[in-house]
Amino acid sequence: MLKITPYLGIIVLIVSIGGLWYPVLGYFMLLIFAAIFLISPFRGRWFCGNLCPRGSFVDFWISKISRKNKIPATLRSLWIRIPIFFLLMGFMGYRIVNTIGGLNTFEKIGMIFVTMCLVTTAIATLLGSYLSPRTWCSFCPMGTAQRLLGGKKYPLKLEKEKCINCKKCEKICPMQLKIRQEDSKPDCIKCGRCVDACPKDALKF
Ligand code: SF4
Ligand code: SF4
Ligand code: SF4
């Protein structure tokens, strides 16, 4: 995690609430998309654990009111995630295409991004409060895209001979990954919390 990571959540509020008055703020989403597609082929889901404003929002704001329950395994399945990716991206693309050519196209497209940010943040907030902060991140279309583009890159490695099975790493993992059992962890968001928590220095990237 970077030093700036805990403070990025404010951007979510600026874009999704401020954007209702200043739709141009919605174009910030394009920066997010660009960062994701530039970083993920080399670092997998690193963006999710270090630079995503919504990731920061759920980790540092929603976690304070979260019931911290288990994230349902079905939400992690690619059988669910890939259709959600195409549904949301298709819907956004459809709305943008239908807006082009009319009056105030620039502002209207900005408002489409703002609406998308607002709706997905509302879902992330509800799921994060009721289940676990990172529930949305288990099936977020941008998380799925990063997994598909670079799920094997920059892997977390466990030195099994050092591990004493204290489970401190798994207790702290915001994605609730089975760190000791899974060899490949394509949904690891590279936040580094497990590395810091391990008393035996058994984990590293
Ligand atoms: S899964 Fe989506 S909302 Fe969560 S941190 Fe990644 S890009 Fe952001
Ligand atoms: S496995 Fe470690 S680095 Fe990956 S998401 Fe969990 S705590 Fe963060
Ligand atoms: S925190 Fe370290 S020692 Fe404890 S279970 Fe995890 S890897 Fe093993």
Short mmCIF file of N, CA and C in Angstrom, two decimals, residues 1 51 91 114 133 161:
data_model
loop_
_atom_site.label_atom_id
_atom_site.label_comp_id
_atom_site.label_asym_id
_atom_site.label_seq_id
_atom_site.Cartn_x
_atom_site.Cartn_y
_atom_site.Cartn_z
N MET A 1 0.84 -1.20 0.00
CA MET A 1 0.00 0.00 0.00
C MET A 1 0.89 1.26 0.00
N LEU A 51 -4.14 2.21 -5.71
CA LEU A 51 -4.50 3.49 -6.32
C LEU A 51 -5.99 3.68 -6.56
N PHE A 91 -23.81 -1.79 -21.29
CA PHE A 91 -24.83 -0.78 -20.95
C PHE A 91 -24.24 0.63 -21.05
N VAL A 114 -20.57 9.70 -14.40
CA VAL A 114 -20.90 10.04 -13.01
C VAL A 114 -21.96 9.07 -12.47
N PRO A 133 -16.04 -5.20 3.51
CA PRO A 133 -15.72 -3.99 2.74
C PRO A 133 -15.40 -4.24 1.27
N GLU A 161 8.27 -23.40 4.24
CA GLU A 161 9.08 -23.90 5.37
C GLU A 161 9.17 -22.87 6.51
#
